[in-house]
Amino acid sequence: MAELVSPVTPISPAGPGPAPRVPLRDTMARYGVRLALVTLVAVAAATGILVWDNPAAPGSSGYWTIVRSRLSSVGTILVVAFCHGVATVAFHSVTNNRILTPSILGFDALYRVVQTALVFFLGAGSLAATDGIAKVVLQSVLMVGFATLLYGWLFTGRRADLHLLLLVGVVLGMGFGSLSTFMQRMLTPSEFDILSARLFGSISTSSAEYLPWGAAVCVVVGTLLWRRRHVLDVVALGRETATSLGVRHQREVLLTLLLVAVLVSVSTSLVGPMTFFGFVAALLTYQVVGTSRHALTLPMVVALASAMLLLAYFVLRHVFYAGGLVTVVIELGGGLVFLFYLLRKGLR
């Protein structure tokens, strides 16, 4: 019986030469242990968020009321972690570049334009007056519509070019940013303060009524990407290789980018822009898993992203009493990791 081997050949510690063949069952066993450990950390952090420092008596009605109120924060974190982790891994596969994040297509800048335009034309009170599931859905539809128009215009026909698509996304993002800055300079100081609070990602400001809608979208998009995990493995090999293997590369890239746009729009509508969180989660996943197979990276990136965000929320909320700064701290750390990785590895 032929011996099963890992798809990734490890580097031999003894130096150049053939590396030892690692049985696939051993590789999968190590992967299973690591996934279980990361999941255990996530579960422990979620439990800590729910029950730690609860002022009510254990088992009382007040105790369970506080637990239920904290449950919305845990649900929001899981949805955001899923969206950013899965979207970034899929985006890396279709772009064949691990330093890019979906925010390069201008989603964050579009969100800022929408929020700033509301305050600029309708006043600061419009932000609170328009809060609700309708506004979240409308923002998501606007972002996905923008992505559909951009992809449909630039990624179909003879001019289909992924690099041109990314370049146009960067230019549009800069244009949206400039438009937001122009409108912000016309606001009063009080309006600008209220707007600034909305332009930073915040888990605490997300409402529990948004979670069923966000979770349903995650289930649908996650199922579609999971069913296409083997196709993504081939797409990640590049246009020429994927085409020679019978994969319709252009169609698969366009479909994946639209699914990525849906995930990013859901997360941005729930908690605001987060640029580097998905990048850090994906980078750690590649290091832990040691392969690019989506059957392994997709579950691991969800577990790692959830563990990171839950742990950061628990520490900042219950140790430093700064729960509102979770996304700020994560973005700061993610930005430093991004710069370090860029200086060490270059542009690929």
Short mmCIF file of C-alpha atoms in Angstrom, two decimals, residues 79 82-83 211-227 263:
data_model
loop_
_atom_site.label_atom_id
_atom_site.label_comp_id
_atom_site.label_asym_id
_atom_site.label_seq_id
_atom_site.Cartn_x
_atom_site.Cartn_y
_atom_site.Cartn_z
CA VAL A 79 -18.83 37.04 13.45
CA PHE A 82 -14.94 34.75 10.89
CA CYS A 83 -15.42 37.53 8.34
CA LEU A 211 -26.09 39.33 14.97
CA PRO A 212 -28.69 36.96 13.40
CA TRP A 213 -28.35 38.76 10.09
CA GLY A 214 -24.53 38.78 10.24
CA ALA A 215 -24.34 35.14 11.36
CA ALA A 216 -26.69 34.02 8.56
CA VAL A 217 -24.50 35.72 5.95
CA CYS A 218 -21.39 34.11 7.45
CA VAL A 219 -22.99 30.64 7.28
CA VAL A 220 -23.99 31.06 3.62
CA VAL A 221 -20.67 32.56 2.44
CA GLY A 222 -18.62 30.17 4.59
CA THR A 223 -20.48 27.18 3.12
CA LEU A 224 -19.87 28.40 -0.43
CA LEU A 225 -16.16 28.92 0.19
CA TRP A 226 -15.80 25.58 2.00
CA ARG A 227 -17.43 23.72 -0.90
CA LEU A 263 -17.77 39.22 4.38
#
